Coordinates of C-alpha atoms in Angstrom, one line a residue:
X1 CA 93.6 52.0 46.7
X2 CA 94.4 55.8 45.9
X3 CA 91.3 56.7 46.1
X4 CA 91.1 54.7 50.0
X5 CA 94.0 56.5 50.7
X6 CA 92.7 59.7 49.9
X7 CA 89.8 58.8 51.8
X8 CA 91.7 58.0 54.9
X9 CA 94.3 61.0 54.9
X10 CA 90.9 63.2 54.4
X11 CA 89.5 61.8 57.0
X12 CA 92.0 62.2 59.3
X13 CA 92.6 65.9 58.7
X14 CA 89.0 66.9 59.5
X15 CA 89.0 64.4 62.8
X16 CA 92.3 66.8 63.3
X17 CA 90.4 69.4 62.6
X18 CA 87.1 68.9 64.9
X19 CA 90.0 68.2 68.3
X20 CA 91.2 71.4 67.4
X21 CA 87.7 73.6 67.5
X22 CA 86.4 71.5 70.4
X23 CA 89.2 71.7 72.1
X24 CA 89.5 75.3 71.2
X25 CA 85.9 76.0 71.9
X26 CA 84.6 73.6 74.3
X27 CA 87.6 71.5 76.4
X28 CA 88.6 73.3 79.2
X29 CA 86.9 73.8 82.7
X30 CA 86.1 77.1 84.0
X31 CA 88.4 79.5 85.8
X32 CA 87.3 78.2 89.5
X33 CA 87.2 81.5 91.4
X34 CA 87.0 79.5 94.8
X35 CA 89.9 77.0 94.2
X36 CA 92.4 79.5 95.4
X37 CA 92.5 80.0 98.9
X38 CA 93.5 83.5 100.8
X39 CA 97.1 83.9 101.4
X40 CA 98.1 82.8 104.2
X41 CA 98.8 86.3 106.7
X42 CA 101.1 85.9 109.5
X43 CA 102.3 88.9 111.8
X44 CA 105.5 88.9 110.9
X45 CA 104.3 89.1 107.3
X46 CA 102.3 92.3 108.0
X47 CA 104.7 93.8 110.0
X48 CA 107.2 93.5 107.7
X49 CA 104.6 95.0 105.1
X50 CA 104.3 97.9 107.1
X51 CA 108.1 98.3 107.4
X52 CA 108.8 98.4 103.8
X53 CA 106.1 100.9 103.0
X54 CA 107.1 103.5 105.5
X55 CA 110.7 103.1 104.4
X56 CA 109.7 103.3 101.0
X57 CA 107.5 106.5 101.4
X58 CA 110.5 107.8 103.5
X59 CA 112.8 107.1 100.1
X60 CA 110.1 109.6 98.4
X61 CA 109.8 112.0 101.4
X62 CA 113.9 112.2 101.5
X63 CA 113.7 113.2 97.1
X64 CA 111.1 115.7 98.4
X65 CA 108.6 113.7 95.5
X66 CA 104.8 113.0 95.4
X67 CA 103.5 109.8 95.9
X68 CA 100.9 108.7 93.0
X69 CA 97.5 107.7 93.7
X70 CA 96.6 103.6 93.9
X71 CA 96.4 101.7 90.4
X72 CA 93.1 100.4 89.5
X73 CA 92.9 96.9 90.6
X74 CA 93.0 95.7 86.9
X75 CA 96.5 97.7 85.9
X76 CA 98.0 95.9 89.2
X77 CA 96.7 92.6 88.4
X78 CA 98.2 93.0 84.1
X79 CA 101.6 94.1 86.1
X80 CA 101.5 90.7 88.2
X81 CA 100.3 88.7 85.2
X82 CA 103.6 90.1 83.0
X83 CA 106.1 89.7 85.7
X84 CA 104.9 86.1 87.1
X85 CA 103.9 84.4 84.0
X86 CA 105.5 87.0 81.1
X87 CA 102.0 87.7 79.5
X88 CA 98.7 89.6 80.0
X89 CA 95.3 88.2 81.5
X90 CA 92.6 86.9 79.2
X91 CA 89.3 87.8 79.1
X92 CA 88.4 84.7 80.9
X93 CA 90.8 85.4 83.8
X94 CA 88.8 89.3 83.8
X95 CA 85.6 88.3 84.2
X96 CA 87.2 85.3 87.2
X97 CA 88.7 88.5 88.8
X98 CA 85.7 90.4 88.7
X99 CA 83.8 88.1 90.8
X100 CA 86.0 88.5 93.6
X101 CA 85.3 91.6 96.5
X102 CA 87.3 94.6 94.8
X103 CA 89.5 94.8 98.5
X104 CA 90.1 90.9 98.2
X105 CA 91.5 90.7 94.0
X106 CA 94.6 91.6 94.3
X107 CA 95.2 88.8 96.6
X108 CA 93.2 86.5 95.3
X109 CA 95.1 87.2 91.9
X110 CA 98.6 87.0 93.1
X111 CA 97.4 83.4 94.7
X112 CA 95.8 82.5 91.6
X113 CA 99.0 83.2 89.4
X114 CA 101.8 81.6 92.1
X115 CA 99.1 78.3 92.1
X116 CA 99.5 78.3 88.2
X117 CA 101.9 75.8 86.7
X118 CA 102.6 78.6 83.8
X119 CA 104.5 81.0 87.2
X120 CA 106.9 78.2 88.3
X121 CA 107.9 77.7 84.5
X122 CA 108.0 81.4 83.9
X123 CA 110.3 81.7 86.6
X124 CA 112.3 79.0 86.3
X125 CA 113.4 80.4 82.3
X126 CA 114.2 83.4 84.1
X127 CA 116.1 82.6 86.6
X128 CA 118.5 79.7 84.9
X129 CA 119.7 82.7 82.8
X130 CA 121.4 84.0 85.2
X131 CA 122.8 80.5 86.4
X132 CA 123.4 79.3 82.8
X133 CA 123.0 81.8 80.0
X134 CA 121.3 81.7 77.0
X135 CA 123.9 79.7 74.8
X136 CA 122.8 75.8 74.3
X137 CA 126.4 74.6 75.9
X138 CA 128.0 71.8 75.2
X139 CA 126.0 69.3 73.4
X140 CA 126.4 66.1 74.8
X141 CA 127.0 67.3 78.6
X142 CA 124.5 70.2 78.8
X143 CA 120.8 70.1 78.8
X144 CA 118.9 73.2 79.8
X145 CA 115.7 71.9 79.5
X146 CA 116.4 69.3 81.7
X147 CA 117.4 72.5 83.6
X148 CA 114.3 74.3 83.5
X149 CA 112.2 71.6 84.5
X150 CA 114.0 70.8 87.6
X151 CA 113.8 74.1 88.4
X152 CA 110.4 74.6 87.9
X153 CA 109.2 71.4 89.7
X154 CA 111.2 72.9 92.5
X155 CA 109.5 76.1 92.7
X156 CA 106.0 74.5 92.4
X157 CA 106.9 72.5 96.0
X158 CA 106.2 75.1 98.7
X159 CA 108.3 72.8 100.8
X160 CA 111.0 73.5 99.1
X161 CA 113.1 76.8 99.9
X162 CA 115.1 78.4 97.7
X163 CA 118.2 77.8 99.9
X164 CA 117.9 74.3 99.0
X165 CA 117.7 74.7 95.2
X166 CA 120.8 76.5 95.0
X167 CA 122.7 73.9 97.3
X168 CA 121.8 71.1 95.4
X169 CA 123.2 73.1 91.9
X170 CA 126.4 74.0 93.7
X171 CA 127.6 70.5 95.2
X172 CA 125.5 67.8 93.9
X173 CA 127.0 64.6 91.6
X174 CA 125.7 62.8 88.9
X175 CA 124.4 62.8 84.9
X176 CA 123.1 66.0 83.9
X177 CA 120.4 63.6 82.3
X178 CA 118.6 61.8 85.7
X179 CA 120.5 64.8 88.4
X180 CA 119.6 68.1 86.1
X181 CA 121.1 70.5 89.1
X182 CA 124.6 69.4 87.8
X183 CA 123.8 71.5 84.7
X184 CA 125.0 74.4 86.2
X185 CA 128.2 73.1 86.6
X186 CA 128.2 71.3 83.2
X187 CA 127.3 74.3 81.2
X188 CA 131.0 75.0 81.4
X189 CA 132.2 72.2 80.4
X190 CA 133.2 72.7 76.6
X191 CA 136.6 70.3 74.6
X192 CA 138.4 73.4 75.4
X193 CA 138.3 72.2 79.3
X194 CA 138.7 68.5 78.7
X195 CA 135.6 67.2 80.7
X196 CA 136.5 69.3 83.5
X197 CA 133.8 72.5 85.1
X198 CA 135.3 76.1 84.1
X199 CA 136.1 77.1 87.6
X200 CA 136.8 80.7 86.2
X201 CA 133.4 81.1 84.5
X202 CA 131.7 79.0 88.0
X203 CA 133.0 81.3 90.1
X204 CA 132.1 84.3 88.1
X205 CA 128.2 82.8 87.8
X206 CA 128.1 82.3 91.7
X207 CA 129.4 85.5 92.7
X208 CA 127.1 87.4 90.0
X209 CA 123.7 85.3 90.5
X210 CA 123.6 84.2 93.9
X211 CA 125.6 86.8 95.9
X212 CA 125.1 90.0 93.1
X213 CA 129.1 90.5 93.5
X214 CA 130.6 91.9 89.8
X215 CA 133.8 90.6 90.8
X216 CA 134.6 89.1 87.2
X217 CA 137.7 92.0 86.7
X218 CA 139.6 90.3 89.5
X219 CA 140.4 87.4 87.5
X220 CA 143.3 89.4 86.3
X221 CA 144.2 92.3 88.7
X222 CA 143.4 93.4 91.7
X223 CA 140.6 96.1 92.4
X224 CA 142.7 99.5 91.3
X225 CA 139.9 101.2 90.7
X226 CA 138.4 100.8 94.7
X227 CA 135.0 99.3 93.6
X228 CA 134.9 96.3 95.3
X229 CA 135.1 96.0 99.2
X230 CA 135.2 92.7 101.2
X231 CA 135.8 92.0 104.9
X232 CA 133.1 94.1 107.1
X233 CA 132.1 98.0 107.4
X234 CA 134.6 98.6 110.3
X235 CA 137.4 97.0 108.6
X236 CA 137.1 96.4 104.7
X237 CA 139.4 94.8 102.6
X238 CA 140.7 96.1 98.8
X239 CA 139.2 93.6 96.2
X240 CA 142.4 91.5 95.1
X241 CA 143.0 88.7 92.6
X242 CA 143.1 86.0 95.4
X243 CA 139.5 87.0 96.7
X244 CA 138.3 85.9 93.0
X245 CA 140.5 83.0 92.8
X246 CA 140.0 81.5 96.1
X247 CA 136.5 81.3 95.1
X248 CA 137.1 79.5 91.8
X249 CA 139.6 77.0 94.1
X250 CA 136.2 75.6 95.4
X251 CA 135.5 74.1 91.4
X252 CA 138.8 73.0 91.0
X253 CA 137.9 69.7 91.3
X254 CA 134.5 69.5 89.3
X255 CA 135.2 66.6 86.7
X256 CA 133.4 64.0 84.6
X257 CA 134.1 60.7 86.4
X258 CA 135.5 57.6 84.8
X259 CA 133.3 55.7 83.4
X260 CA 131.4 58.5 81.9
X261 CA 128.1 57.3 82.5
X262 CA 128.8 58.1 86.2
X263 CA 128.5 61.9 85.7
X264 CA 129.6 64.9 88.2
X265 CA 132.1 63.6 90.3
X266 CA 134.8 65.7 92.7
X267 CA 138.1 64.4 91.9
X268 CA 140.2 66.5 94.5
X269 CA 142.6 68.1 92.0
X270 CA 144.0 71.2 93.3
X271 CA 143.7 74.4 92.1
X272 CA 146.5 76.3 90.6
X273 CA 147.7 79.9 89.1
X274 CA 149.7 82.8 88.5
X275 CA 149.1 85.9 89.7
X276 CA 150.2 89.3 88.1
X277 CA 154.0 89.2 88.7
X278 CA 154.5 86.4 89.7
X279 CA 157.0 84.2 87.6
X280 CA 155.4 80.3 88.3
X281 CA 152.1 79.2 89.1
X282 CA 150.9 79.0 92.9
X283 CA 148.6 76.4 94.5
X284 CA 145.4 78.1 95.6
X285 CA 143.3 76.6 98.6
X286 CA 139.7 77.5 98.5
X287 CA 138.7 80.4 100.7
X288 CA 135.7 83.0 100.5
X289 CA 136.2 86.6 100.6
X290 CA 134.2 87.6 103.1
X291 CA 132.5 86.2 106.3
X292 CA 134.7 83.4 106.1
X293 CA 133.1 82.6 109.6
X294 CA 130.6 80.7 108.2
X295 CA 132.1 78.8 106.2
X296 CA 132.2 74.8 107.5
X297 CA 135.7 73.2 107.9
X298 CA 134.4 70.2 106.9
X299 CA 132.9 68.7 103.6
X300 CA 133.9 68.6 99.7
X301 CA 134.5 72.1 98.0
X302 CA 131.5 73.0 96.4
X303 CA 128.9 71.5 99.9
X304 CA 131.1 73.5 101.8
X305 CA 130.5 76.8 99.5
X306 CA 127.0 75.9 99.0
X307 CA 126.5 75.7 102.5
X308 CA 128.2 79.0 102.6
X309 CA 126.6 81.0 100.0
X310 CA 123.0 79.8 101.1
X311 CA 123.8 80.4 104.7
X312 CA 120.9 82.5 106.7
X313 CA 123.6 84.9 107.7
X314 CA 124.9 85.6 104.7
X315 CA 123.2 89.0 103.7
X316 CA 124.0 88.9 100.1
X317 CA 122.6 86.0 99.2
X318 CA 119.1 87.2 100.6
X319 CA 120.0 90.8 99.1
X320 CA 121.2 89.0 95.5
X321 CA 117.6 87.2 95.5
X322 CA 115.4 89.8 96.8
X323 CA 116.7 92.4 94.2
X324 CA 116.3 89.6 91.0
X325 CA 112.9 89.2 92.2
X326 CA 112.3 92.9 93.0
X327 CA 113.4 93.3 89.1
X328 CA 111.0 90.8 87.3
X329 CA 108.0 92.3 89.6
X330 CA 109.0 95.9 88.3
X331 CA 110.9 95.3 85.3
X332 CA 113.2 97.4 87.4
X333 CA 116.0 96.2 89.9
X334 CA 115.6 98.0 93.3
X335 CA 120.1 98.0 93.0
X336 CA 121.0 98.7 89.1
X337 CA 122.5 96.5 88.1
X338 CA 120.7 93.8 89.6
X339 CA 124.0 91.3 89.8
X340 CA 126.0 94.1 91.4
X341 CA 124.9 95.1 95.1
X342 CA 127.8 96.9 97.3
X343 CA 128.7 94.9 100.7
X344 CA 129.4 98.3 102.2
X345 CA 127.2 100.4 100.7
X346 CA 124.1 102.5 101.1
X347 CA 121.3 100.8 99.7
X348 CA 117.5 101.0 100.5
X349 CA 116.5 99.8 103.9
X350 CA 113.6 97.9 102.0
X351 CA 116.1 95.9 100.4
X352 CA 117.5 94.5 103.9
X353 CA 114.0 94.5 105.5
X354 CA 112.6 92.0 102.8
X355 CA 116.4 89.9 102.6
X356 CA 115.8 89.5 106.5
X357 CA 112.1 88.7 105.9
X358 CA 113.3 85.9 103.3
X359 CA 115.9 84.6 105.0
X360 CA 114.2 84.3 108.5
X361 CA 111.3 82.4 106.7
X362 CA 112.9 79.4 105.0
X363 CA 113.9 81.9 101.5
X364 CA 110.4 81.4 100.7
X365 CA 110.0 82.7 97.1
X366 CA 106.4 82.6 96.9
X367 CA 106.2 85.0 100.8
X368 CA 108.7 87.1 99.1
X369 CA 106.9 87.9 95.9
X370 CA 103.5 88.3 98.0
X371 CA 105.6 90.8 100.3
X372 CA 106.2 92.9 96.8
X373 CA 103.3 92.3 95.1
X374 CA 101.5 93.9 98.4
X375 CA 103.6 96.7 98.3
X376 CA 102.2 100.1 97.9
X377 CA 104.9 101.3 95.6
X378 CA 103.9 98.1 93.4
X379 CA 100.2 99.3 93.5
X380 CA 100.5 102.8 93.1
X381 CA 99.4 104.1 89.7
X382 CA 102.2 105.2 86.5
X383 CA 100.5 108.5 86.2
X384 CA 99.7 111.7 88.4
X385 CA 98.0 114.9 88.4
X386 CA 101.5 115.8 88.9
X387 CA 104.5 116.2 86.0
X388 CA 106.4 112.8 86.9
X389 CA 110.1 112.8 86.7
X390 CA 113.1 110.4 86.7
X391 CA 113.2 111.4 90.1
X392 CA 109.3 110.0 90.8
X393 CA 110.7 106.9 89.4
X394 CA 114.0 106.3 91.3
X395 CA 112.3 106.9 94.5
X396 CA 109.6 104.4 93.8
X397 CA 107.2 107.5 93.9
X398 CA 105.2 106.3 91.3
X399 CA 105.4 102.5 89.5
X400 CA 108.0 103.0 86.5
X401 CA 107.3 102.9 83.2
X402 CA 109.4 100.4 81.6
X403 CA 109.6 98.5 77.9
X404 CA 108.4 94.8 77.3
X405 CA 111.4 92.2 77.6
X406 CA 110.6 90.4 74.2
X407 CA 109.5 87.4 75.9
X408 CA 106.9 89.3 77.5
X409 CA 105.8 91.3 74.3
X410 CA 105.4 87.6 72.8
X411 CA 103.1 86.6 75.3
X412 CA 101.5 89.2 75.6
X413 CA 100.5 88.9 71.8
X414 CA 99.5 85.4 72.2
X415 CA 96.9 85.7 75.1
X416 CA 95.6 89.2 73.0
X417 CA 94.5 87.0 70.3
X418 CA 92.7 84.3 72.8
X419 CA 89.6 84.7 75.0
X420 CA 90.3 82.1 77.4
X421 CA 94.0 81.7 79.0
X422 CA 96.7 80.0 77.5
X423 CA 97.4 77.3 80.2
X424 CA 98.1 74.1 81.0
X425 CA 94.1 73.8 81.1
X426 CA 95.1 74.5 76.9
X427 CA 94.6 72.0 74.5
X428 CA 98.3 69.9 73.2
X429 CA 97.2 71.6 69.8
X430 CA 97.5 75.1 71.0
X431 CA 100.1 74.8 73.7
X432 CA 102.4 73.5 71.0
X433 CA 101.4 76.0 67.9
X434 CA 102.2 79.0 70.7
X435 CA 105.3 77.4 71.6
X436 CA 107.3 77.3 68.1
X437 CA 105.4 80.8 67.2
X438 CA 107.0 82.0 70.0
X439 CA 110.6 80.7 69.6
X440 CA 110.4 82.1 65.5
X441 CA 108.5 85.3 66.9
X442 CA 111.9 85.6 69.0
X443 CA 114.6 85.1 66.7
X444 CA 113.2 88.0 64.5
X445 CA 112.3 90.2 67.2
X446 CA 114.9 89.6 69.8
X447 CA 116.3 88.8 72.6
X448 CA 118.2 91.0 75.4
X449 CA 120.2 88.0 76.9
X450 CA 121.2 87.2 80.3
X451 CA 121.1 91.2 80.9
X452 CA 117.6 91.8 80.8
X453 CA 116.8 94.1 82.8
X454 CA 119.1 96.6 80.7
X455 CA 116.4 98.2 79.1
X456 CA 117.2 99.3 75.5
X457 CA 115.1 101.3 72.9
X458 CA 112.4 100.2 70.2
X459 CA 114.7 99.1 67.3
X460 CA 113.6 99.8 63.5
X461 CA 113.2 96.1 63.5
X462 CA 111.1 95.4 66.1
X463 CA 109.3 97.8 65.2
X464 CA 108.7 96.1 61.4
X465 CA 108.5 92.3 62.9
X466 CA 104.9 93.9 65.2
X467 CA 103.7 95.7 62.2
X468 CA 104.8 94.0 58.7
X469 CA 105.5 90.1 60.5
X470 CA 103.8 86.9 59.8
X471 CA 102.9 86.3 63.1
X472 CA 101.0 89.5 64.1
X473 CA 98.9 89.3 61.0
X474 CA 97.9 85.8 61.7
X475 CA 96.9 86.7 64.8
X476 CA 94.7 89.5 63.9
X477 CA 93.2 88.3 60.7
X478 CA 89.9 86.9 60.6
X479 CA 89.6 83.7 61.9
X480 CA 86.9 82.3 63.9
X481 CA 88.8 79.5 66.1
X482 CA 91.8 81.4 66.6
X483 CA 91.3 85.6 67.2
X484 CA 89.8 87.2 69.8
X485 CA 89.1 89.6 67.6
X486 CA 86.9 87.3 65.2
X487 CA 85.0 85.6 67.8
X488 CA 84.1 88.8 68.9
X489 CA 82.7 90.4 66.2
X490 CA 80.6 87.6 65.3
X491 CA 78.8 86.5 68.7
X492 CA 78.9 90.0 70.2
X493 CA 75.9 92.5 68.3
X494 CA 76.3 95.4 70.0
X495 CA 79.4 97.2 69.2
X496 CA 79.9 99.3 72.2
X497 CA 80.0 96.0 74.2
X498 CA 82.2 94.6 71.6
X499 CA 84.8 97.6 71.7
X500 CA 84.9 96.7 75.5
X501 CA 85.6 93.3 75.1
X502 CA 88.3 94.0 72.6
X503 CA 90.3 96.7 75.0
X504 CA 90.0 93.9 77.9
X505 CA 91.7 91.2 75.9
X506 CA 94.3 93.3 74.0
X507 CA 95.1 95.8 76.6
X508 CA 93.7 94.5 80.0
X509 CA 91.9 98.1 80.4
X510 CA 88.2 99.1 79.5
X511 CA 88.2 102.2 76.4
X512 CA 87.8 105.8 77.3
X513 CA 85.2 107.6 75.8
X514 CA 87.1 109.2 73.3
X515 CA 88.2 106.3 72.0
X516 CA 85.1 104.4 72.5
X517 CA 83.3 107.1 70.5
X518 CA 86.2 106.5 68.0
X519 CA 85.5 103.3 67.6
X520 CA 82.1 103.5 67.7
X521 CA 82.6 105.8 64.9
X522 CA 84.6 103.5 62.7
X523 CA 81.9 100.0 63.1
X524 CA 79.2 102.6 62.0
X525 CA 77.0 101.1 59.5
X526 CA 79.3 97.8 58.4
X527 CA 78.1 94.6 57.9
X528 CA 78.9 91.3 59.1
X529 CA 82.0 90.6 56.6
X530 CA 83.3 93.8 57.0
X531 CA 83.1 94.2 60.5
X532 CA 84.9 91.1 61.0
X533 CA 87.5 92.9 58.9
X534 CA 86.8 96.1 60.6
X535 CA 88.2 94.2 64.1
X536 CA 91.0 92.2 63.0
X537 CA 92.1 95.8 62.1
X538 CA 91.4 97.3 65.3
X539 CA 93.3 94.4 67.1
X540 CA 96.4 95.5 64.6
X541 CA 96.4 98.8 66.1
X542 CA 96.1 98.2 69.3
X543 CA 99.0 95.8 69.3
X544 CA 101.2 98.3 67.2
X545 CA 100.0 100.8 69.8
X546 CA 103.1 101.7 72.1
X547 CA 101.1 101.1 75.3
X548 CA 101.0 97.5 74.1
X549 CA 104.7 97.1 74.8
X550 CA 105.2 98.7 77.9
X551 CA 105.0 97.7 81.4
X552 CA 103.2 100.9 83.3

C-alpha cells in the first residue's frame, strides 16, 4: 500500500510538473497584432490634442526652457506599459509591436494595453486607494477585493463612464458582499462607530478623491491660515468649519439596516455637532460648499451629493480625475499634490482643456488616457543635448524622471524574468506563483500608501531586498522554465543576438555599443554551463542597475 501511495503522490507531482512546462512553454496563443483595432479619432479628440500641446509648449515657452526631442517609440510604449498595467513589456509584446508601422505603434500599443484585462485591474488597485486606503477595514463589513473587482469590471465596460462609478459608490444600498460599491462607505464602519458609516472620514475621502479639496483641517477650525477658498472667483468665501461639516451631514444617515443581512440602508438620522465655541451641539443640514446650484432638492443625502459631485458642471470633479490620471501616466501629478487642486487658483490651462474634454464626453477614462498618452510632452524623450533642470521638468519640457512605486518595481521584475507576457493568456500556475511573490516581495520592500505619488528616496533596505532577497535570486538563477535569462542562453548561440534579447526583456531598450562590447567581452570563450551562469548574472545587474527602477 506505501509503496501505491508513493507511486500515486509521484505520479501526480510529475503530471504537476509537465502543466507547468507546457503551459509555460507551449499554452498560450500568440500576441494577435490585428485584434486591436485603431483608436477611434474624432475632431473634437484632435482638436483638443492640439489645444493641450500648444498650451503645454506655451508652459515651456513662458519658463524660457527647451523642449526635448521625441522618445523612441519603445521608451514611450515601457512608460505606457508601467503606468497602465504597473510593469514593463515582454519580449513577446516587442517583437508584436514591431510588426506594426513605426507612425501607427504608439497607438496601436495604447489600444492594445486599455483592451487588456491586466489595465482595468491595474487601475482599479489604484484608484480604490484613494477611495478606501490601504488598511483591510473592518472584517466582517469590508471587502476590498470585492472592491477591486467591481471596479475593475466597471472600467473594462466602455459603456460605462466614470460619472456613473462614482454615483453608484456614493448613494447605493445593500451587502458589501452582492452590492461591492457600498464598500466605500463600509470601510468606515469600525465597533468604534456602532454599525454606522464615519461621516467625518466619508466626507474627508469625497472631498480628497473625487473633488482633490484638502479640506480635512476644517473638521476643527476654520481656515485661519487663508488656504482654502469656496464660492466663485468674483466672490470667494473663507474656508469655515461648516463648509466641512455640511458635507459630512450628507453621511449622517449611512447605517447597517435591521436585519443585518439587508446591508447599506439610509436611516434619516440627523446630523449633529459642536463647533469651536460653541457650548451645545447644533443640528447640521447637509449643504455643499460651493456651487450649491447644482445640487438637486430632491432625493436621499448621499443620490443627492452623488448627483452633485459627478455633475458635468462641476469643474473639480473633472479636474480631481484628470490630475489622478495625469499622475499614474507620468508618475507625476500635473497639481502636486494630486488631492489638493485650488478652486481659484492658477493652474495649467491643459488641466481645464482635458477636464472639459472628459466631462463633455461621458468622463470617458479610456478618451482621457488616449488624450495623454498622445501628448507630446508624454512622448518627448528624458534626455537632451541640453543640461535639464528642475525647471525642464516642471514645465513639462522634457518627460520627468521619476522612481518606481514598489508595485511597479515588482512587476517590472516579474515580466524581466519571462519571455512572454504575464497575462490573463498565463497559465493558473504562474498567475498565482507571481501573485503571492508579489505580495511577500511587497512587505519587504514596501509600500508608499495611499500617497503615492510622494516620491521618496532608495532606502538601505530596498536597496538590500533587490540585491541580497530571495526573490531576485530566484528570478535570475538558472532555470530553464522560469528565467528569461536561462532560456536565453540556451536556445540563442550567438551572443551578440543574445545580449540584445536580454536588454529587451530586462530593460525594454536594445544595448549600446559599449556595453554590447562589454558584454560581448564578458561571454568570451564560456561554455554552455557557464554561460548559463554567465547570464543569470547579467540579469542580476541589470535589475540592481538604477535605470531598472526608474520611470524616464
Amino acid at each position: 500500500m506505501r509503496r501505491i501511495a508513493r507511486w500515486l503522490l509521484m505520479t501526480s507531482a510529475l503530471f504537476v510538473a509537465f502543466v507547468i512546462v507546457a503551459t509555460t512553454l507551449n499554452g498560450r496563443p500568440e500576441i494577435d497584432v490585428h485584434r486591436v483595432q485603431d483608436r477611434r479619432v474624432d475632431s473634437d479628440f484632435e482638436e483638443t490634442l492640439r489645444t493641450a500641446n500648444i498650451q503645454l509648449s506655451d508652459m515651456a515657452r513662458a519658463a524660457t526652457v527647451e523642449l526635448a526631442p521625441p522618445a523612441d517609440n519603445l521608451a514611450i510604449a515601457r512608460r505606457l506599459s508601467l503606468a497602465l498595467v504597473g510593469s514593463g513589456l515582454s519580449l513577446e509584446e516587442i517583437r508584436a509591436l514591431e510588426s506594426i508601422p513605426a507612425d501607427k505603434q504608439i497607438d496601436w500599443w495604447t489600444d492594445y494595453l486599455l483592451s487588456d484585462q491586466r489595465w482595468a485591474d491595474y487601475f482599479a488597485e489604484r484608484f480604490s486607494r484613494a477611495y478606501v486606503g490601504t488598511n483591510d477595514g473592518p472584517f466582517l463589513l469590508f471587502r476590498k477585493r470585492k472592491l477591486n473587482t467591481w471596479l475593475a469590471e466597471q472600467f473594462r465596460d466602455e459603456e460605462v463612464g466614470y460619472d456613473q462609478i462614482v454615483r453608484a459608490m456614493l448613494s447605493s444600498e445593500g451587502l458589501w458582499t452582492d452590492t461591492p460599491q457600498v464598500n466605500f462607505v463600509t470601510a468606515t464602519m469600525d465597533a468604534a462607530n456602532e454599525g454606522r458609516g464615519d461621516p467625518i472620514r466619508l466626507a474627508g475621502r469625497t472631498s480628497r478623491a473625487f473633488l482633490a479639496q484638502r479640506i480635512d483641517c476644517l473638521q476643527c477650525h476654520d481656515d485661519f491660515l487663508d488656504e482654502l477658498h469656496f464660492g466663485d472667483s468674483e466672490n470667494p468665501i473663507g474656508g469655515t468649519q461648516q463648509h466641512f461639516h455640511e458635507l459630512a451631514a450628507f453621511f449622517a444617515g449611512t447605517a447597517l439596516a435591521d436585519p443585518v443581512f439587508r446591508g447599506i440602508k439610509d436611516d434619516g438620522q440627523v446630523y449633529k455637532f459642536k463647533y469651536l465655541g460653541d457650548s451645545e451641539p447644533e443640528e447640521v443640514q447637509p449643504a455643499v460648499p460651493f456651487q450649491s446650484e447644482l445640487l438637486p432638492v430632491e432625493g436621499k443625502p448621499r443620490k443627492r451629493l452623488a448627483e452633485w459631485v459627478t455633475h458635468r458642471e462641476n469643474r473639480a470633479f473633472s479636474r480631481a480625475t484628470v490630475n489622478r490620471v495625469w499622475a499614474l501616466l507620468f508618475s507625476r501629478a500635473l497639481v502636486e499634490p494630486v488631492d489638493n487642486i485650488p478652486l481659484d487658483g492658477s493652474v495649467p490651462a491643459v488641466l481645464d482643456t482635458l477636464a472639459n474634454d472628459f466631462s463633455e464626453h461621458g468622463f470617458d477614462l479610456r478618451r482621457l488616457i488616449r488624450l495623454i498618452a498622445g501628448l507630446d510632452a508624454f512622448q518627448r524623450d528624458s534626455r537632451a543635448e541640453f543640461k535639464v533642470t528642475t525647471e525642464h521638468e516642471n514645465a513639462w519640457a522634457v518627460f520627468p524622471i521619476t522612481q518606481l512605486r514598489p508595485e511597479q518595481v515588482a512587476g517590472r521584475l516579474f515580466q524581466a524574468c519571462k519571455l512572454t507576457a504575464l497575462d490573463s493568456s498565463s497559465s493558473i500556475f504562474t498567475r498565482l506563483k507571481a501573485f503571492g511573490d508579489s505580495q511577500n516581495f511587497l512587505k519587504r520592500f514596501g509600500d508608499r500608501g495611499e500617497d503615492e505619488f510622494q516620491s521618496e528616496a532608495v532606502t538601505v533596505t530596498q536597496r538590500l531586498v533587490m540585491m541580497n532577497g530571495n526573490l531576485v535570486a530566484e528570478r535570475t538563477k538558472v532555470d530553464l522554465v522560469n528565467n528569461a535569462g536561462t532560456r536565453i542562453a540556451s536556445l540563442v548561440a550567438d551572443d551578440q543576438c543574445a545580449i540584445e534579447l536580454i536588454f529587451l526583456s530586462v530593460l525594454n531598450r536594445t544595448p549600446t555599443s559599449p556595453e554590447q562590447i562589454e558584454f560581448m567581452k564578458y561571454l568570451d570563450g564560456k561554455m554552455r554551463n557557464t554561460r548559463q551562469r554567465a547570464f543569470a548574472d547579467i540579469c542580476w545587474a541589470m535589475i540592481n542597475s538604477t535605470e531598472f527602477s526608474w520611470n524616464h
